[in-house]
Amino acid sequence: MTVSERDPVQQVEAAREAFEREFERFARFIGDDVSAVGLSLKEAEAEQHALAELRARHTGKKSALAACKKLIGRVAPEQRAEFGQLVQQQAASISESIEQVDQKLNSLIESARTERDSIDVSIPGRRPRPGHLHPITLMRQRIDDIFVSMGYIVEDDREIETDFYNFDALNIPEGHPARDTQDKFYTTEGFALRSQTSTVQIHAMQRRGAPVRMIAPGRVFRRDTPDPTHNPMFFQVEGLCVDRGITMAHLKGTLAEFVHRLFGPETQTRFRPSYFPFTEPSAEVDYSCFNCGGKGCRICKHSGWIELGGSGMVHPNVLRAAKVDPEEFTGFAFGLGIDRTCARIYQLDDIRLLFENDVRFLEQFR
Ligand code: DAH
């Protein structure tokens, strides 16, 4: 027996039963059933999709209900009104059930979307940790400022050098014992990491000729084993002043002014005779301790004096190497340790602290 041959009323019954069987899974979306509340946005959207398919299956053109509607015209005239009503009621009841679920799903979807898009303003924010300059950079900037205010330019030059700039041009010929005291890191093809910023004296004079007044802060490298007072990489600042009639008095006056500005006007300087191949005469420079004023304390190791660096009058051979005429020009030069000075000022008993980049240490210089 085919569907169309069955009793029309039975067909309507069968259509309703088929709908109700499938609709059962949506029953939880009617009324106040709380199990529907925890649905995720994705789940609710999937349910709505399934509901749309159910609607098409049970109310669409090819549905059993549509077939029942077609039967209305075929039933006996005296039963037609009653049968027509039955089909209409059935259609209305199916539509209403679906509509109820659809509305519920719409509101679930909407609140899930609102939830997804909203921000909880009460959650504590993620604070970016502000950075700050490294103590060596701070120190270098203070040194730069002082010399710039005295009319010096700041040169920033290469860290990889040939032996010509690191040694020969600085009056340290091959075989000279001074080469051994600055054991370098060699790379390939005659290049090496510079062991002193004095290299920049030559570059600056070659570039600018004379007169010239410059400082050159930067990294230098030596094959040292790290210990509390040594590191294979450290910072120096080189100074060079070349002009007509420059004397040792200018050197002394310049460095005295420098320590006055860095440590205070009461600071004394002391020059001790020394030897550097690139200066003649040469001197080591000390300044009176910024902490005890020269009486002696832990910082100056009870001597009252702290070493600043090396200095001297530029050797004529150095001027010649940079094509500056030593008959016309004279000059002075000096080299100071930036990190050494930094370690003294902040009383660091281990210079390696400055290179390990432990934020717990660095944060103290904010
Ligand atoms: N280049 C020297 C060093 O690394 C420091 C130095 C001494 C630089 C005397 C100078 C100077 O310019 O005149 O030990």
GROMACS .gro file of C-alpha atoms and ligand atoms in nm:
model
  380
    1MET     CA    1   0.000   0.000   0.000
    2THR     CA    2   0.145   0.335  -0.101
    3VAL     CA    3   0.110   0.650   0.113
    4SER     CA    4  -0.150   0.807  -0.115
    5GLU     CA    5  -0.368   0.499  -0.091
    6ARG     CA    6  -0.380   0.506   0.287
    7ASP     CA    7  -0.657   0.668   0.481
    8PRO     CA    8  -0.590   1.045   0.465
    9VAL     CA    9  -0.636   1.087   0.842
   10GLN     CA   10  -0.382   0.814   0.904
   11GLN     CA   11  -0.140   0.993   0.677
   12VAL     CA   12  -0.172   1.310   0.883
   13GLU     CA   13  -0.114   1.104   1.197
   14ALA     CA   14   0.193   0.941   1.046
   15ALA     CA   15   0.331   1.281   0.944
   16ARG     CA   16   0.287   1.414   1.299
   17GLU     CA   17   0.449   1.112   1.455
   18ALA     CA   18   0.746   1.140   1.222
   19PHE     CA   19   0.784   1.506   1.312
   20GLU     CA   20   0.755   1.446   1.683
   21ARG     CA   21   1.016   1.174   1.678
   22GLU     CA   22   1.266   1.405   1.519
   23PHE     CA   23   1.162   1.708   1.717
   24GLU     CA   24   1.223   1.535   2.049
   25ARG     CA   25   1.589   1.639   2.068
   26PHE     CA   26   1.480   2.007   2.051
   27ALA     CA   27   1.233   1.975   2.338
   28ARG     CA   28   1.496   2.104   2.585
   29PHE     CA   29   1.482   2.443   2.411
   30ILE     CA   30   1.121   2.490   2.509
   31GLY     CA   31   1.028   2.627   2.847
   32ASP     CA   32   1.283   2.688   3.122
   33ASP     CA   33   1.502   2.381   3.081
   34VAL     CA   34   1.839   2.495   3.213
   35SER     CA   35   2.039   2.228   3.027
   36ALA     CA   36   2.024   2.455   2.720
   37VAL     CA   37   2.194   2.741   2.903
   38GLY     CA   38   2.548   2.606   2.905
   39LEU     CA   39   2.559   2.571   2.526
   40SER     CA   40   2.861   2.720   2.353
   41LEU     CA   41   2.815   2.957   2.063
   42LYS     CA   42   2.931   2.691   1.822
   43GLU     CA   43   2.692   2.429   1.963
   44ALA     CA   44   2.396   2.667   1.955
   45GLU     CA   45   2.469   2.756   1.593
   46ALA     CA   46   2.488   2.384   1.504
   47GLU     CA   47   2.150   2.327   1.672
   48GLN     CA   48   1.997   2.610   1.475
   49HIS     CA   49   2.132   2.464   1.155
   50ALA     CA   50   1.982   2.123   1.241
   51LEU     CA   51   1.652   2.293   1.319
   52ALA     CA   52   1.643   2.461   0.977
   53GLU     CA   53   1.693   2.121   0.814
   54LEU     CA   54   1.411   1.976   1.022
   55ARG     CA   55   1.184   2.260   0.913
   56ALA     CA   56   1.262   2.194   0.546
   57ARG     CA   57   1.199   1.823   0.587
   58HIS     CA   58   0.864   1.856   0.764
   59THR     CA   59   0.711   2.170   0.617
   60GLY     CA   60   0.879   2.197   0.275
   61LYS     CA   61   0.731   2.118  -0.066
   62LYS     CA   62   0.833   1.754  -0.054
   63SER     CA   63   0.724   1.698   0.307
   64ALA     CA   64   0.460   1.451   0.421
   65LEU     CA   65   0.258   1.751   0.536
   66ALA     CA   66   0.261   1.902   0.186
   67ALA     CA   67   0.135   1.568   0.055
   68CYS     CA   68  -0.148   1.580   0.308
   69LYS     CA   69  -0.245   1.929   0.188
   70LYS     CA   70  -0.275   1.796  -0.163
   71LEU     CA   71  -0.517   1.528  -0.034
   72ILE     CA   72  -0.767   1.790   0.087
   73GLY     CA   73  -0.913   1.827  -0.262
   74ARG     CA   74  -0.944   1.454  -0.301
   75VAL     CA   75  -1.135   1.351   0.009
   76ALA     CA   76  -1.513   1.316  -0.008
   77PRO     CA   77  -1.683   1.660   0.001
   78GLU     CA   78  -1.866   1.594   0.329
   79GLN     CA   79  -1.535   1.517   0.506
   80ARG     CA   80  -1.334   1.786   0.332
   81ALA     CA   81  -1.384   2.072   0.578
   82GLU     CA   82  -1.296   1.857   0.877
   83PHE     CA   83  -0.995   1.705   0.709
   84GLY     CA   84  -0.879   2.046   0.588
   85GLN     CA   85  -0.894   2.175   0.943
   86LEU     CA   86  -0.698   1.879   1.072
   87VAL     CA   87  -0.420   1.942   0.821
   88GLN     CA   88  -0.412   2.317   0.895
   89GLN     CA   89  -0.393   2.254   1.270
   90GLN     CA   90  -0.118   2.007   1.216
   91ALA     CA   91   0.075   2.256   1.000
   92ALA     CA   92   0.025   2.535   1.254
   93SER     CA   93   0.136   2.318   1.545
   94ILE     CA   94   0.455   2.206   1.367
   95SER     CA   95   0.540   2.565   1.271
   96GLU     CA   96   0.481   2.691   1.622
   97SER     CA   97   0.701   2.424   1.780
   98ILE     CA   98   0.982   2.502   1.540
   99GLU     CA   99   0.936   2.876   1.587
  100GLN     CA  100   0.962   2.847   1.966
  101VAL     CA  101   1.288   2.656   1.946
  102ASP     CA  102   1.423   2.896   1.686
  103GLN     CA  103   1.356   3.196   1.908
  104LYS     CA  104   1.521   3.028   2.205
  105LEU     CA  105   1.826   2.941   1.998
  106ASN     CA  106   1.843   3.297   1.865
  107SER     CA  107   1.857   3.437   2.211
  108LEU     CA  108   2.116   3.179   2.323
  109ILE     CA  109   2.333   3.265   2.024
  110GLU     CA  110   2.302   3.634   2.084
  111SER     CA  111   2.403   3.612   2.448
  112ALA     CA  112   2.692   3.379   2.363
  113ARG     CA  113   2.815   3.635   2.109
  114THR     CA  114   2.785   3.918   2.357
  115GLU     CA  115   2.981   3.714   2.608
  116ARG     CA  116   3.252   3.640   2.353
  117ASP     CA  117   3.287   4.003   2.246
  118SER     CA  118   3.282   4.163   2.590
  119ILE     CA  119   3.590   4.258   2.794
  120ASP     CA  120   3.621   4.199   3.163
  121VAL     CA  121   3.743   4.537   3.277
  122SER     CA  122   3.808   4.406   3.627
  123ILE     CA  123   4.091   4.171   3.519
  124PRO     CA  124   4.427   4.325   3.615
  125GLY     CA  125   4.613   4.440   3.303
  126ARG     CA  126   4.939   4.300   3.181
  127ARG     CA  127   5.191   4.569   3.259
  128PRO     CA  128   5.480   4.606   3.011
  129ARG     CA  129   5.805   4.623   3.204
  130PRO     CA  130   5.960   4.957   3.112
  131GLY     CA  131   6.325   4.934   3.017
  132HIS     CA  132   6.598   5.182   3.104
  133LEU     CA  133   6.953   5.258   3.006
  134HIS     CA  134   7.239   5.036   3.114
  135PRO     CA  135   7.469   5.186   3.382
  136ILE     CA  136   7.758   5.185   3.134
  137THR     CA  137   7.547   5.380   2.884
  138LEU     CA  138   7.450   5.628   3.155
  139MET     CA  139   7.816   5.673   3.244
  140ARG     CA  140   7.915   5.710   2.878
  141GLN     CA  141   7.647   5.975   2.825
  142ARG     CA  142   7.775   6.177   3.121
  143ILE     CA  143   8.129   6.159   2.983
  144ASP     CA  144   8.008   6.250   2.630
  145ASP     CA  145   7.817   6.551   2.764
  146ILE     CA  146   8.120   6.690   2.945
  147PHE     CA  147   8.352   6.667   2.645
  148VAL     CA  148   8.091   6.786   2.396
  149SER     CA  149   8.046   7.096   2.613
  150MET     CA  150   8.423   7.151   2.582
  151GLY     CA  151   8.400   7.143   2.202
  152TYR     CA  152   8.486   6.779   2.134
  153ILE     CA  153   8.307   6.572   1.871
  154VAL     CA  154   8.204   6.214   1.945
  155GLU     CA  155   8.344   5.952   1.708
  156ASP     CA  156   8.192   5.606   1.682
  157ASP     CA  157   8.425   5.377   1.494
  158ARG     CA  158   8.476   5.013   1.396
  159GLU     CA  159   8.544   4.734   1.643
  160ILE     CA  160   8.726   4.510   1.393
  161GLU     CA  161   9.063   4.643   1.288
  162THR     CA  162   9.379   4.570   1.099
  163ASP     CA  163   9.713   4.562   1.280
  164PHE     CA  164   9.794   4.893   1.113
  165TYR     CA  165   9.535   5.084   1.318
  166ASN     CA  166   9.564   4.877   1.632
  167PHE     CA  167   9.944   4.874   1.644
  168ASP     CA  168  10.166   5.006   1.361
  169ALA     CA  169  10.011   5.351   1.327
  170LEU     CA  170  10.019   5.384   1.705
  171ASN     CA  171  10.397   5.344   1.704
  172ILE     CA  172  10.386   4.979   1.807
  173PRO     CA  173  10.582   4.806   1.527
  174GLU     CA  174  10.588   4.430   1.479
  175GLY     CA  175  10.796   4.262   1.748
  176HIS     CA  176  10.736   4.546   1.995
  177PRO     CA  177  10.674   4.405   2.346
  178ALA     CA  178  10.366   4.627   2.387
  179ARG     CA  179  10.184   4.398   2.140
  180ASP     CA  180  10.206   4.111   2.389
  181THR     CA  181  10.036   4.299   2.670
  182GLN     CA  182   9.727   4.339   2.454
  183ASP     CA  183   9.663   3.984   2.341
  184LYS     CA  184   9.389   4.011   2.084
  185PHE     CA  185   9.109   3.806   1.930
  186TYR     CA  186   9.213   3.744   1.571
  187THR     CA  187   8.962   3.681   1.297
  188THR     CA  188   9.053   3.585   0.941
  189GLU     CA  189   9.263   3.773   0.687
  190GLY     CA  190   9.460   3.994   0.921
  191PHE     CA  191   9.164   4.140   1.106
  192ALA     CA  192   9.128   4.142   1.483
  193LEU     CA  193   8.894   4.287   1.743
  194ARG     CA  194   9.048   4.614   1.856
  195SER     CA  195   9.225   4.597   2.192
  196GLN     CA  196   9.208   4.973   2.251
  197THR     CA  197   9.007   5.273   2.131
  198SER     CA  198   9.335   5.447   2.041
  199THR     CA  199   9.270   5.313   1.689
  200VAL     CA  200   9.014   5.591   1.646
  201GLN     CA  201   9.288   5.856   1.684
  202ILE     CA  202   9.422   5.745   1.345
  203HIS     CA  203   9.081   5.718   1.176
  204ALA     CA  204   8.976   6.060   1.305
  205MET     CA  205   9.295   6.233   1.185
  206GLN     CA  206   9.277   6.058   0.847
  207ARG     CA  207   8.916   6.165   0.806
  208ARG     CA  208   8.934   6.514   0.947
  209GLY     CA  209   9.299   6.611   0.934
  210ALA     CA  210   9.421   6.864   1.193
  211PRO     CA  211   9.318   7.049   1.401
  212VAL     CA  212   9.086   6.795   1.559
  213ARG     CA  213   8.922   6.750   1.897
  214MET     CA  214   8.738   6.423   1.948
  215ILE     CA  215   8.642   6.155   2.196
  216ALA     CA  216   8.567   5.797   2.097
  217PRO     CA  217   8.374   5.582   2.345
  218GLY     CA  218   8.343   5.214   2.259
  219ARG     CA  219   8.405   4.848   2.317
  220VAL     CA  220   8.750   4.692   2.326
  221PHE     CA  221   8.846   4.327   2.344
  222ARG     CA  222   9.134   4.143   2.507
  223ARG     CA  223   9.205   3.778   2.566
  224ASP     CA  224   9.159   3.799   2.941
  225THR     CA  225   9.003   3.540   3.167
  226PRO     CA  226   8.703   3.701   3.341
  227ASP     CA  227   8.755   3.773   3.709
  228PRO     CA  228   8.625   4.043   3.948
  229THR     CA  229   8.842   4.310   3.782
  230HIS     CA  230   8.874   4.179   3.424
  231ASN     CA  231   8.641   4.101   3.137
  232PRO     CA  232   8.741   4.008   2.781
  233MET     CA  233   8.518   4.291   2.654
  234PHE     CA  234   8.509   4.631   2.820
  235PHE     CA  235   8.457   4.997   2.744
  236GLN     CA  236   8.704   5.279   2.697
  237VAL     CA  237   8.675   5.637   2.595
  238GLU     CA  238   8.959   5.775   2.390
  239GLY     CA  239   9.037   6.146   2.372
  240LEU     CA  240   9.245   6.333   2.116
  241CYS     CA  241   9.320   6.701   2.078
  242VAL     CA  242   9.555   6.809   1.799
  243ASP     CA  243   9.621   7.170   1.710
  244ARG     CA  244   9.900   7.422   1.678
  245GLY     CA  245  10.075   7.489   2.009
  246ILE     CA  246   9.904   7.221   2.219
  247THR     CA  247  10.110   7.147   2.534
  248MET     CA  248  10.092   6.922   2.835
  249ALA     CA  249   9.931   7.211   3.024
  250HIS     CA  250   9.625   7.171   2.798
  251LEU     CA  251   9.613   6.800   2.878
  252LYS     CA  252   9.628   6.864   3.252
  253GLY     CA  253   9.372   7.142   3.235
  254THR     CA  254   9.132   6.935   3.027
  255LEU     CA  255   9.140   6.628   3.251
  256ALA     CA  256   9.121   6.845   3.565
  257GLU     CA  257   8.810   7.011   3.425
  258PHE     CA  258   8.666   6.672   3.333
  259VAL     CA  259   8.694   6.530   3.687
  260HIS     CA  260   8.560   6.857   3.834
  261ARG     CA  261   8.247   6.817   3.625
  262LEU     CA  262   8.213   6.444   3.687
  263PHE     CA  263   8.292   6.425   4.059
  264GLY     CA  264   8.275   6.785   4.185
  265PRO     CA  265   8.497   7.099   4.180
  266GLU     CA  266   8.701   6.994   4.485
  267THR     CA  267   8.843   6.690   4.297
  268GLN     CA  268   9.224   6.693   4.257
  269THR     CA  269   9.425   6.534   3.976
  270ARG     CA  270   9.768   6.375   3.989
  271PHE     CA  271   9.993   6.282   3.696
  272ARG     CA  272  10.244   5.998   3.734
  273PRO     CA  273  10.514   5.942   3.471
  274SER     CA  274  10.442   5.634   3.263
  275TYR     CA  275  10.507   5.480   2.925
  276PHE     CA  276  10.282   5.432   2.622
  277PRO     CA  277  10.429   5.381   2.274
  278PHE     CA  278  10.190   5.635   2.119
  279THR     CA  279  10.265   5.923   2.358
  280GLU     CA  280  10.580   6.100   2.468
  281PRO     CA  281  10.591   6.201   2.746
  282SER     CA  282  10.326   5.971   2.894
  283ALA     CA  283  10.143   5.986   3.224
  284GLU     CA  284   9.896   5.791   3.431
  285VAL     CA  285   9.622   6.013   3.570
  286ASP     CA  286   9.468   5.974   3.915
  287TYR     CA  287   9.192   6.177   4.081
  288SER     CA  288   9.128   6.230   4.448
  289CYS     CA  289   8.864   5.989   4.585
  290PHE     CA  290   8.509   6.121   4.539
  291ASN     CA  291   8.405   5.943   4.855
  292CYS     CA  292   8.664   6.043   5.117
  293GLY     CA  293   8.817   6.344   4.940
  294GLY     CA  294   9.165   6.193   4.968
  295LYS     CA  295   9.169   6.086   5.332
  296GLY     CA  296   9.151   5.718   5.239
  297CYS     CA  297   8.856   5.480   5.246
  298ARG     CA  298   8.743   5.142   5.119
  299ILE     CA  299   8.659   5.277   4.772
  300CYS     CA  300   9.009   5.417   4.704
  301LYS     CA  301   9.169   5.122   4.885
  302HIS     CA  302   9.291   5.367   5.152
  303SER     CA  303   9.524   5.552   4.912
  304GLY     CA  304   9.307   5.863   4.866
  305TRP     CA  305   9.350   5.835   4.487
  306ILE     CA  306   9.168   5.652   4.211
  307GLU     CA  307   9.317   5.573   3.872
  308LEU     CA  308   9.148   5.747   3.579
  309GLY     CA  309   9.356   5.621   3.285
  310GLY     CA  310   9.652   5.681   3.060
  311SER     CA  311   9.749   5.998   2.877
  312GLY     CA  312  10.032   6.187   2.715
  313MET     CA  313  10.152   6.403   2.428
  314VAL     CA  314  10.085   6.238   2.093
  315HIS     CA  315  10.405   6.080   1.957
  316PRO     CA  316  10.527   6.243   1.632
  317ASN     CA  317  10.524   5.899   1.466
  318VAL     CA  318  10.151   5.873   1.532
  319LEU     CA  319  10.086   6.212   1.371
  320ARG     CA  320  10.300   6.109   1.076
  321ALA     CA  321  10.115   5.778   1.036
  322ALA     CA  322   9.792   5.978   1.000
  323LYS     CA  323   9.956   6.228   0.760
  324VAL     CA  324   9.958   6.516   1.009
  325ASP     CA  325  10.279   6.724   1.012
  326PRO     CA  326  10.441   6.702   1.359
  327GLU     CA  327  10.643   7.016   1.284
  328GLU     CA  328  10.321   7.215   1.262
  329PHE     CA  329  10.089   7.030   1.500
  330THR     CA  330  10.114   6.886   1.849
  331GLY     CA  331   9.849   6.713   2.051
  332PHE     CA  332   9.754   6.525   2.361
  333ALA     CA  333   9.559   6.202   2.401
  334PHE     CA  334   9.409   6.003   2.681
  335GLY     CA  335   9.224   5.676   2.735
  336LEU     CA  336   8.986   5.611   3.022
  337GLY     CA  337   8.803   5.298   3.134
  338ILE     CA  338   8.428   5.359   3.139
  339ASP     CA  339   8.325   5.042   3.319
  340ARG     CA  340   8.609   5.075   3.567
  341THR     CA  341   8.489   5.423   3.660
  342CYS     CA  342   8.131   5.296   3.670
  343ALA     CA  343   8.229   5.011   3.905
  344ARG     CA  344   8.403   5.259   4.136
  345ILE     CA  345   8.116   5.503   4.150
  346TYR     CA  346   7.861   5.233   4.227
  347GLN     CA  347   8.102   5.038   4.449
  348LEU     CA  348   8.068   4.715   4.254
  349ASP     CA  349   8.311   4.458   4.384
  350ASP     CA  350   8.280   4.253   4.064
  351ILE     CA  351   8.300   4.418   3.722
  352ARG     CA  352   8.132   4.117   3.561
  353LEU     CA  353   7.801   4.235   3.708
  354LEU     CA  354   7.803   4.498   3.435
  355PHE     CA  355   7.812   4.234   3.160
  356GLU     CA  356   7.594   3.952   3.289
  357ASN     CA  357   7.270   4.142   3.223
  358ASP     CA  358   7.093   4.011   3.530
  359VAL     CA  359   6.783   4.231   3.554
  360ARG     CA  360   6.784   4.212   3.932
  361PHE     CA  361   7.113   4.398   3.921
  362LEU     CA  362   7.031   4.630   3.632
  363GLU     CA  363   6.694   4.737   3.773
  364GLN     CA  364   6.875   4.926   4.046
  365PHE     CA  365   6.992   5.183   3.793
  366ARG     CA  366   6.645   5.282   3.679
  367DAH     N1  367   9.520   5.272   2.484
  367DAH     C1  368   9.565   5.264   2.622
  367DAH     C2  369   9.523   5.135   2.684
  367DAH     O1  370   9.433   5.073   2.632
  367DAH     C3  371   9.512   5.379   2.702
  367DAH     C4  372   9.575   5.510   2.661
  367DAH     C5  373   9.690   5.554   2.725
  367DAH     C6  374   9.521   5.585   2.562
  367DAH     C7  375   9.747   5.675   2.690
  367DAH     C8  376   9.579   5.707   2.524
  367DAH     C9  377   9.692   5.748   2.591
  367DAH     O2  378   9.529   5.784   2.427
  367DAH     O3  379   9.748   5.868   2.554
  367DAH     O4  380   9.578   5.094   2.782
   0.00000   0.00000   0.00000
